[in-house]
PDB file of N, CA and C in Angstrom:
ATOM      1  N   MET A   1       0.711  -1.292  -0.427  1.00  0.00           N
ATOM      2  CA  MET A   1       0.128  -0.158   0.104  1.00  0.00           C
ATOM      3  C   MET A   1       0.366   1.305  -0.150  1.00  0.00           C
ATOM      4  N   ALA A   2       0.360   2.065  -1.234  1.00  0.00           N
ATOM      5  CA  ALA A   2       1.741   3.698  -0.786  1.00  0.00           C
ATOM      6  C   ALA A   2       1.239   4.636   0.182  1.00  0.00           C
ATOM      7  N   SER A   3       2.494   4.740   0.549  1.00  0.00           N
ATOM      8  CA  SER A   3       1.515   5.822   1.237  1.00  0.00           C
ATOM      9  C   SER A   3       1.103   7.355   1.019  1.00  0.00           C
ATOM     10  N   ILE A   4       0.545   7.406   2.009  1.00  0.00           N
ATOM     11  CA  ILE A   4      -0.612   9.488   1.339  1.00  0.00           C
ATOM     12  C   ILE A   4       1.070  10.251   1.479  1.00  0.00           C
ATOM     13  N   PRO A   5       1.123  11.138   0.032  1.00  0.00           N
ATOM     14  CA  PRO A   5       2.189  11.892  -0.019  1.00  0.00           C
ATOM     15  C   PRO A   5       1.504  13.221   0.919  1.00  0.00           C
ATOM     16  N   ASP A   6       2.685  13.847   0.941  1.00  0.00           N
ATOM     17  CA  ASP A   6       2.270  15.018   1.682  1.00  0.00           C
ATOM     18  C   ASP A   6       1.664  15.902   1.404  1.00  0.00           C
ATOM     19  N   ILE A   7       0.886  17.244   1.930  1.00  0.00           N
ATOM     20  CA  ILE A   7       0.596  18.133   1.391  1.00  0.00           C
ATOM     21  C   ILE A   7       1.768  19.392   1.052  1.00  0.00           C
ATOM     22  N   GLU A   8       1.845  19.506  -0.664  1.00  0.00           N
ATOM     23  CA  GLU A   8       2.643  20.907  -1.256  1.00  0.00           C
ATOM     24  C   GLU A   8       2.296  22.031  -0.612  1.00  0.00           C
ATOM     25  N   MET A   9       0.975  22.360  -0.886  1.00  0.00           N
ATOM     26  CA  MET A   9       0.654  24.042  -1.337  1.00  0.00           C
ATOM     27  C   MET A   9      -0.530  23.798  -1.019  1.00  0.00           C
ATOM     28  N   VAL A  10      -1.350  24.961   0.390  1.00  0.00           N
ATOM     29  CA  VAL A  10      -2.831  25.261  -0.227  1.00  0.00           C
ATOM     30  C   VAL A  10      -2.693  26.928  -0.565  1.00  0.00           C
ATOM     31  N   ASP A  11      -3.687  26.552  -1.245  1.00  0.00           N
ATOM     32  CA  ASP A  11      -4.124  27.673  -2.173  1.00  0.00           C
ATOM     33  C   ASP A  11      -5.484  28.233  -2.414  1.00  0.00           C
ATOM     34  N   ALA A  12      -5.963  29.533  -1.867  1.00  0.00           N
ATOM     35  CA  ALA A  12      -7.420  29.669  -2.001  1.00  0.00           C
ATOM     36  C   ALA A  12      -7.377  30.355  -3.893  1.00  0.00           C
ATOM     37  N   GLU A  13      -8.409  29.807  -4.268  1.00  0.00           N
ATOM     38  CA  GLU A  13      -9.190  29.608  -5.883  1.00  0.00           C
ATOM     39  C   GLU A  13     -10.772  30.914  -4.894  1.00  0.00           C
ATOM     40  N   ASP A  14     -10.688  30.596  -7.167  1.00  0.00           N
ATOM     41  CA  ASP A  14     -12.215  31.856  -6.776  1.00  0.00           C
ATOM     42  C   ASP A  14     -13.576  30.957  -5.825  1.00  0.00           C
ATOM     43  N   GLU A  15     -13.313  29.483  -6.151  1.00  0.00           N
ATOM     44  CA  GLU A  15     -14.595  29.133  -5.419  1.00  0.00           C
ATOM     45  C   GLU A  15     -13.978  27.273  -4.580  1.00  0.00           C
ATOM     46  N   TYR A  16     -12.573  27.444  -4.803  1.00  0.00           N
ATOM     47  CA  TYR A  16     -11.788  26.087  -4.763  1.00  0.00           C
ATOM     48  C   TYR A  16     -10.422  26.313  -3.443  1.00  0.00           C
ATOM     49  N   ILE A  17     -10.402  25.763  -2.734  1.00  0.00           N
ATOM     50  CA  ILE A  17      -8.772  25.648  -2.091  1.00  0.00           C
ATOM     51  C   ILE A  17      -8.649  24.750  -2.902  1.00  0.00           C
ATOM     52  N   HIS A  18      -8.085  25.051  -3.168  1.00  0.00           N
ATOM     53  CA  HIS A  18      -6.398  23.994  -4.089  1.00  0.00           C
ATOM     54  C   HIS A  18      -5.704  23.239  -3.283  1.00  0.00           C
ATOM     55  N   VAL A  19      -5.880  21.745  -3.096  1.00  0.00           N
ATOM     56  CA  VAL A  19      -4.902  21.532  -1.626  1.00  0.00           C
ATOM     57  C   VAL A  19      -3.873  20.333  -2.736  1.00  0.00           C
ATOM     58  N   ARG A  20      -2.376  20.830  -2.883  1.00  0.00           N
ATOM     59  CA  ARG A  20      -1.640  19.978  -4.166  1.00  0.00           C
ATOM     60  C   ARG A  20      -1.134  19.211  -3.039  1.00  0.00           C
ATOM     61  N   PHE A  21      -1.119  18.066  -3.900  1.00  0.00           N
ATOM     62  CA  PHE A  21       0.097  16.588  -3.120  1.00  0.00           C
ATOM     63  C   PHE A  21       1.276  17.108  -3.686  1.00  0.00           C
ATOM     64  N   ARG A  22       1.957  16.799  -4.700  1.00  0.00           N
ATOM     65  CA  ARG A  22       2.209  16.714  -5.939  1.00  0.00           C
ATOM     66  C   ARG A  22       2.558  17.587  -6.901  1.00  0.00           C
ATOM     67  N   ASP A  23       4.069  17.747  -7.476  1.00  0.00           N
ATOM     68  CA  ASP A  23       4.451  19.021  -8.465  1.00  0.00           C
ATOM     69  C   ASP A  23       3.569  18.667  -9.415  1.00  0.00           C
ATOM     70  N   PRO A  24       2.571  19.294 -10.853  1.00  0.00           N
ATOM     71  CA  PRO A  24       2.556  19.198 -11.341  1.00  0.00           C
ATOM     72  C   PRO A  24       3.642  19.019 -13.258  1.00  0.00           C
ATOM     73  N   ASP A  25       4.306  19.911 -12.262  1.00  0.00           N
ATOM     74  CA  ASP A  25       4.820  19.619 -13.784  1.00  0.00           C
ATOM     75  C   ASP A  25       6.361  18.467 -13.793  1.00  0.00           C
ATOM     76  N   ARG A  26       5.362  18.029 -12.616  1.00  0.00           N
ATOM     77  CA  ARG A  26       6.428  16.195 -13.309  1.00  0.00           C
ATOM     78  C   ARG A  26       5.766  15.849 -14.159  1.00  0.00           C
ATOM     79  N   TYR A  27       4.903  16.220 -14.399  1.00  0.00           N
ATOM     80  CA  TYR A  27       3.430  14.563 -14.593  1.00  0.00           C
ATOM     81  C   TYR A  27       3.565  15.459 -16.473  1.00  0.00           C
ATOM     82  N   ASP A  28       3.135  14.181 -17.306  1.00  0.00           N
ATOM     83  CA  ASP A  28       3.281  14.116 -18.592  1.00  0.00           C
ATOM     84  C   ASP A  28       1.800  15.025 -19.387  1.00  0.00           C
ATOM     85  N   GLU A  29       1.119  14.334 -18.482  1.00  0.00           N
ATOM     86  CA  GLU A  29      -0.116  14.460 -19.105  1.00  0.00           C
ATOM     87  C   GLU A  29      -0.887  15.013 -17.465  1.00  0.00           C
ATOM     88  N   ILE A  30      -2.244  15.671 -17.491  1.00  0.00           N
ATOM     89  CA  ILE A  30      -3.221  15.617 -15.827  1.00  0.00           C
ATOM     90  C   ILE A  30      -4.785  15.904 -16.223  1.00  0.00           C
ATOM     91  N   ARG A  31      -5.534  15.239 -15.379  1.00  0.00           N
ATOM     92  CA  ARG A  31      -6.939  15.226 -16.015  1.00  0.00           C
ATOM     93  C   ARG A  31      -7.769  15.121 -14.725  1.00  0.00           C
ATOM     94  N   THR A  32      -8.976  15.275 -15.080  1.00  0.00           N
ATOM     95  CA  THR A  32      -9.771  15.877 -13.592  1.00  0.00           C
ATOM     96  C   THR A  32     -10.217  14.741 -13.974  1.00  0.00           C
ATOM     97  N   PRO A  33     -10.443  13.248 -13.959  1.00  0.00           N
ATOM     98  CA  PRO A  33     -11.089  11.804 -14.471  1.00  0.00           C
ATOM     99  C   PRO A  33     -12.755  12.031 -13.528  1.00  0.00           C
ATOM    100  N   ASP A  34     -13.259  11.115 -14.129  1.00  0.00           N
ATOM    101  CA  ASP A  34     -15.015  11.254 -14.013  1.00  0.00           C
ATOM    102  C   ASP A  34     -15.018  10.227 -12.796  1.00  0.00           C
ATOM    103  N   TRP A  35     -14.302   8.705 -12.688  1.00  0.00           N
ATOM    104  CA  TRP A  35     -13.809   7.704 -11.624  1.00  0.00           C
ATOM    105  C   TRP A  35     -13.425   8.039 -10.357  1.00  0.00           C
ATOM    106  N   ALA A  36     -13.386   9.432 -10.685  1.00  0.00           N
ATOM    107  CA  ALA A  36     -12.615   9.980  -8.855  1.00  0.00           C
ATOM    108  C   ALA A  36     -13.652  11.257  -8.425  1.00  0.00           C
ATOM    109  N   ASP A  37     -14.739  11.208  -9.054  1.00  0.00           N
ATOM    110  CA  ASP A  37     -16.176  11.270  -8.622  1.00  0.00           C
ATOM    111  C   ASP A  37     -16.455  11.133  -7.643  1.00  0.00           C
ATOM    112  N   ASN A  38     -17.096   9.460  -7.594  1.00  0.00           N
ATOM    113  CA  ASN A  38     -17.516   9.615  -6.580  1.00  0.00           C
ATOM    114  C   ASN A  38     -16.282   8.965  -5.379  1.00  0.00           C
ATOM    115  N   PRO A  39     -15.957   8.601  -5.072  1.00  0.00           N
ATOM    116  CA  PRO A  39     -14.073   8.965  -4.094  1.00  0.00           C
ATOM    117  C   PRO A  39     -14.670  10.124  -3.073  1.00  0.00           C
ATOM    118  N   ALA A  40     -14.207  11.409  -4.626  1.00  0.00           N
ATOM    119  CA  ALA A  40     -14.380  12.608  -3.642  1.00  0.00           C
ATOM    120  C   ALA A  40     -16.124  13.393  -3.292  1.00  0.00           C
ATOM    121  N   GLU A  41     -16.572  12.891  -4.489  1.00  0.00           N
ATOM    122  CA  GLU A  41     -17.979  13.583  -3.485  1.00  0.00           C
ATOM    123  C   GLU A  41     -18.088  12.726  -2.070  1.00  0.00           C
ATOM    124  N   SER A  42     -18.043  11.572  -2.005  1.00  0.00           N
ATOM    125  CA  SER A  42     -18.234  10.762  -0.472  1.00  0.00           C
ATOM    126  C   SER A  42     -17.694  11.574   0.756  1.00  0.00           C
ATOM    127  N   VAL A  43     -16.295  12.370   0.183  1.00  0.00           N
ATOM    128  CA  VAL A  43     -15.710  13.062   1.263  1.00  0.00           C
ATOM    129  C   VAL A  43     -16.363  14.606   1.638  1.00  0.00           C
ATOM    130  N   SER A  44     -16.784  15.210   0.600  1.00  0.00           N
ATOM    131  CA  SER A  44     -17.055  16.185  -0.038  1.00  0.00           C
ATOM    132  C   SER A  44     -17.268  17.049  -0.739  1.00  0.00           C
ATOM    133  N   GLU A  45     -18.833  17.405  -1.011  1.00  0.00           N
ATOM    134  CA  GLU A  45     -19.912  18.101  -1.581  1.00  0.00           C
ATOM    135  C   GLU A  45     -18.580  18.842  -2.676  1.00  0.00           C
ATOM    136  N   GLY A  46     -18.402  18.201  -4.617  1.00  0.00           N
ATOM    137  CA  GLY A  46     -18.598  19.464  -5.304  1.00  0.00           C
ATOM    138  C   GLY A  46     -17.605  19.879  -5.226  1.00  0.00           C
ATOM    139  N   SER A  47     -16.413  18.363  -4.923  1.00  0.00           N
ATOM    140  CA  SER A  47     -14.705  18.504  -4.344  1.00  0.00           C
ATOM    141  C   SER A  47     -14.264  17.759  -5.863  1.00  0.00           C
ATOM    142  N   GLU A  48     -13.002  17.895  -6.325  1.00  0.00           N
ATOM    143  CA  GLU A  48     -12.600  17.702  -7.795  1.00  0.00           C
ATOM    144  C   GLU A  48     -11.142  16.901  -7.558  1.00  0.00           C
ATOM    145  N   VAL A  49     -10.842  16.248  -8.292  1.00  0.00           N
ATOM    146  CA  VAL A  49     -10.420  15.588  -8.019  1.00  0.00           C
ATOM    147  C   VAL A  49      -8.790  15.238  -9.533  1.00  0.00           C
ATOM    148  N   ARG A  50      -7.770  15.942  -9.281  1.00  0.00           N
ATOM    149  CA  ARG A  50      -6.670  15.937 -10.743  1.00  0.00           C
ATOM    150  C   ARG A  50      -5.766  14.925 -10.360  1.00  0.00           C
ATOM    151  N   THR A  51      -5.924  14.182 -11.480  1.00  0.00           N
ATOM    152  CA  THR A  51      -4.737  13.606 -11.530  1.00  0.00           C
ATOM    153  C   THR A  51      -3.524  13.724 -12.838  1.00  0.00           C
ATOM    154  N   GLY A  52      -2.322  12.472 -12.839  1.00  0.00           N
ATOM    155  CA  GLY A  52      -0.948  12.585 -13.999  1.00  0.00           C
ATOM    156  C   GLY A  52      -0.427  12.239 -14.346  1.00  0.00           C
ATOM    157  N   LYS A  53      -0.306  11.759 -14.591  1.00  0.00           N
ATOM    158  CA  LYS A  53       0.618  10.655 -15.305  1.00  0.00           C
ATOM    159  C   LYS A  53       1.670  11.011 -15.557  1.00  0.00           C
ATOM    160  N   ILE A  54       2.676  10.243 -15.376  1.00  0.00           N
ATOM    161  CA  ILE A  54       4.444  10.330 -16.202  1.00  0.00           C
ATOM    162  C   ILE A  54       4.737   9.412 -17.110  1.00  0.00           C
ATOM    163  N   GLU A  55       4.782  10.279 -18.136  1.00  0.00           N
ATOM    164  CA  GLU A  55       5.706   9.966 -19.628  1.00  0.00           C
ATOM    165  C   GLU A  55       6.192   8.906 -19.150  1.00  0.00           C
ATOM    166  N   GLY A  56       5.341   7.875 -19.565  1.00  0.00           N
ATOM    167  CA  GLY A  56       6.784   5.781 -19.732  1.00  0.00           C
ATOM    168  C   GLY A  56       5.682   5.384 -18.771  1.00  0.00           C
ATOM    169  N   GLU A  57       4.732   5.884 -17.806  1.00  0.00           N
ATOM    170  CA  GLU A  57       4.601   5.514 -17.047  1.00  0.00           C
ATOM    171  C   GLU A  57       2.887   5.015 -16.913  1.00  0.00           C
ATOM    172  N   ASP A  58       2.772   4.101 -16.996  1.00  0.00           N
ATOM    173  CA  ASP A  58       1.156   3.365 -16.647  1.00  0.00           C
ATOM    174  C   ASP A  58       0.238   4.185 -16.054  1.00  0.00           C
ATOM    175  N   ASP A  59       0.692   4.382 -14.800  1.00  0.00           N
ATOM    176  CA  ASP A  59      -0.163   4.680 -13.262  1.00  0.00           C
ATOM    177  C   ASP A  59      -0.413   5.872 -13.323  1.00  0.00           C
ATOM    178  N   TRP A  60      -1.737   6.511 -13.157  1.00  0.00           N
ATOM    179  CA  TRP A  60      -2.020   7.822 -12.891  1.00  0.00           C
ATOM    180  C   TRP A  60      -1.760   7.728 -10.820  1.00  0.00           C
ATOM    181  N   GLU A  61      -1.214  10.003 -10.960  1.00  0.00           N
ATOM    182  CA  GLU A  61      -1.387   9.596  -9.310  1.00  0.00           C
ATOM    183  C   GLU A  61      -2.201  10.804  -9.095  1.00  0.00           C
ATOM    184  N   VAL A  62      -3.046  10.891  -7.914  1.00  0.00           N
ATOM    185  CA  VAL A  62      -3.688  12.074  -7.489  1.00  0.00           C
ATOM    186  C   VAL A  62      -2.876  13.623  -7.470  1.00  0.00           C
ATOM    187  N   THR A  63      -2.619  14.520  -8.038  1.00  0.00           N
ATOM    188  CA  THR A  63      -1.995  15.622  -7.647  1.00  0.00           C
ATOM    189  C   THR A  63      -2.219  16.438  -6.948  1.00  0.00           C
ATOM    190  N   SER A  64      -4.343  17.064  -7.256  1.00  0.00           N
ATOM    191  CA  SER A  64      -4.029  17.882  -5.738  1.00  0.00           C
ATOM    192  C   SER A  64      -5.680  17.550  -5.772  1.00  0.00           C
ATOM    193  N   VAL A  65      -6.846  17.966  -4.941  1.00  0.00           N
ATOM    194  CA  VAL A  65      -7.953  17.939  -4.769  1.00  0.00           C
ATOM    195  C   VAL A  65      -8.249  19.542  -4.198  1.00  0.00           C
ATOM    196  N   LEU A  66      -9.106  19.661  -5.608  1.00  0.00           N
ATOM    197  CA  LEU A  66      -9.635  20.790  -4.695  1.00  0.00           C
ATOM    198  C   LEU A  66     -10.853  20.837  -4.273  1.00  0.00           C
ATOM    199  N   ILE A  67     -10.952  21.380  -2.761  1.00  0.00           N
ATOM    200  CA  ILE A  67     -12.742  21.597  -2.063  1.00  0.00           C
ATOM    201  C   ILE A  67     -12.630  22.792  -2.136  1.00  0.00           C
ATOM    202  N   LYS A  68     -14.397  23.149  -1.961  1.00  0.00           N
ATOM    203  CA  LYS A  68     -15.183  24.058  -1.933  1.00  0.00           C
ATOM    204  C   LYS A  68     -15.316  24.786  -1.030  1.00  0.00           C
ATOM    205  N   LYS A  69     -14.560  26.483  -1.299  1.00  0.00           N
ATOM    206  CA  LYS A  69     -13.955  27.060  -0.582  1.00  0.00           C
ATOM    207  C   LYS A  69     -14.612  26.837   0.879  1.00  0.00           C
ATOM    208  N   SER A  70     -15.727  27.140   1.125  1.00  0.00           N
ATOM    209  CA  SER A  70     -16.730  27.286   1.669  1.00  0.00           C
ATOM    210  C   SER A  70     -15.986  26.164   3.729  1.00  0.00           C
ATOM    211  N   VAL A  71     -15.901  25.509   2.624  1.00  0.00           N
ATOM    212  CA  VAL A  71     -15.557  24.501   4.636  1.00  0.00           C
ATOM    213  C   VAL A  71     -14.391  24.251   5.682  1.00  0.00           C
ATOM    214  N   GLY A  72     -13.326  25.840   4.784  1.00  0.00           N
ATOM    215  CA  GLY A  72     -12.464  26.277   5.989  1.00  0.00           C
ATOM    216  C   GLY A  72     -11.023  25.322   4.613  1.00  0.00           C
ATOM    217  N   GLU A  73      -9.451  25.976   4.971  1.00  0.00           N
ATOM    218  CA  GLU A  73      -9.307  25.975   4.892  1.00  0.00           C
ATOM    219  C   GLU A  73      -8.335  24.720   5.692  1.00  0.00           C
ATOM    220  N   GLU A  74      -8.628  24.481   7.179  1.00  0.00           N
ATOM    221  CA  GLU A  74      -8.189  23.284   8.066  1.00  0.00           C
ATOM    222  C   GLU A  74      -8.905  22.649   7.094  1.00  0.00           C
ATOM    223  N   LYS A  75     -10.287  22.518   7.430  1.00  0.00           N
ATOM    224  CA  LYS A  75     -11.552  21.371   6.854  1.00  0.00           C
ATOM    225  C   LYS A  75     -10.894  20.700   5.252  1.00  0.00           C
ATOM    226  N   ALA A  76     -10.704  22.033   4.233  1.00  0.00           N
ATOM    227  CA  ALA A  76     -10.635  21.527   3.232  1.00  0.00           C
ATOM    228  C   ALA A  76      -8.980  20.624   3.152  1.00  0.00           C
ATOM    229  N   LYS A  77      -8.261  20.731   4.353  1.00  0.00           N
ATOM    230  CA  LYS A  77      -6.576  19.440   3.989  1.00  0.00           C
ATOM    231  C   LYS A  77      -6.964  17.574   4.934  1.00  0.00           C
ATOM    232  N   GLU A  78      -7.623  18.264   5.866  1.00  0.00           N
ATOM    233  CA  GLU A  78      -8.871  16.987   6.154  1.00  0.00           C
ATOM    234  C   GLU A  78      -9.549  15.810   5.334  1.00  0.00           C
ATOM    235  N   GLN A  79     -10.049  16.974   4.001  1.00  0.00           N
ATOM    236  CA  GLN A  79     -11.043  16.512   4.057  1.00  0.00           C
ATOM    237  C   GLN A  79      -9.961  16.068   2.435  1.00  0.00           C
ATOM    238  N   ALA A  80      -8.631  16.649   2.005  1.00  0.00           N
ATOM    239  CA  ALA A  80      -8.726  16.498   0.713  1.00  0.00           C
ATOM    240  C   ALA A  80      -7.430  14.620   1.333  1.00  0.00           C
ATOM    241  N   ARG A  81      -6.894  15.395   1.805  1.00  0.00           N
ATOM    242  CA  ARG A  81      -6.630  13.832   2.704  1.00  0.00           C
ATOM    243  C   ARG A  81      -7.009  12.374   2.604  1.00  0.00           C
ATOM    244  N   GLU A  82      -8.168  12.211   3.526  1.00  0.00           N
ATOM    245  CA  GLU A  82      -9.026  11.210   3.108  1.00  0.00           C
ATOM    246  C   GLU A  82      -9.633  11.387   1.650  1.00  0.00           C
ATOM    247  N   ILE A  83      -9.843  11.808   0.588  1.00  0.00           N
ATOM    248  CA  ILE A  83      -9.771  11.603  -0.689  1.00  0.00           C
ATOM    249  C   ILE A  83      -8.864  10.782  -1.227  1.00  0.00           C
ATOM    250  N   VAL A  84      -7.615  11.209  -1.013  1.00  0.00           N
ATOM    251  CA  VAL A  84      -6.530  10.474  -1.641  1.00  0.00           C
ATOM    252  C   VAL A  84      -5.747   9.336  -1.298  1.00  0.00           C
ATOM    253  N   GLU A  85      -6.351   9.123   0.567  1.00  0.00           N
ATOM    254  CA  GLU A  85      -6.395   7.512   1.096  1.00  0.00           C
ATOM    255  C   GLU A  85      -7.625   6.604   0.692  1.00  0.00           C
ATOM    256  N   LYS A  86      -8.587   7.186  -0.108  1.00  0.00           N
ATOM    257  CA  LYS A  86      -9.883   6.760  -0.658  1.00  0.00           C
ATOM    258  C   LYS A  86      -9.590   5.594  -1.815  1.00  0.00           C
ATOM    259  N   ILE A  87      -8.675   6.530  -3.034  1.00  0.00           N
ATOM    260  CA  ILE A  87      -8.397   6.704  -4.132  1.00  0.00           C
ATOM    261  C   ILE A  87      -6.776   5.850  -4.515  1.00  0.00           C
ATOM    262  N   GLU A  88      -5.944   6.065  -3.571  1.00  0.00           N
ATOM    263  CA  GLU A  88      -4.431   5.338  -4.113  1.00  0.00           C
ATOM    264  C   GLU A  88      -4.432   4.424  -2.575  1.00  0.00           C
ATOM    265  N   SER A  89      -5.017   4.089  -1.652  1.00  0.00           N
ATOM    266  CA  SER A  89      -4.850   2.888  -0.838  1.00  0.00           C
ATOM    267  C   SER A  89      -6.553   1.367  -0.969  1.00  0.00           C
TER     268      SER A  89
END
């Protein structure tokens, strides 16, 4: 079982708190996949998961989670960790 990555950065955007776990620059491709909606929504309504794929690799990793700004930064970090745990464990 992979360990959950540490949070690298938290940034408040327009509607979301963007909780970043991995540097997006290391990925060849980044997506917001539909399959991640269920685990994300089960933790935080309206949240989104971004995943990245390293060139030459088959696996996609969670790069960041966007949580609705209304939950607040501390709660957003907790919820983002929970979402990554559901997806990557």
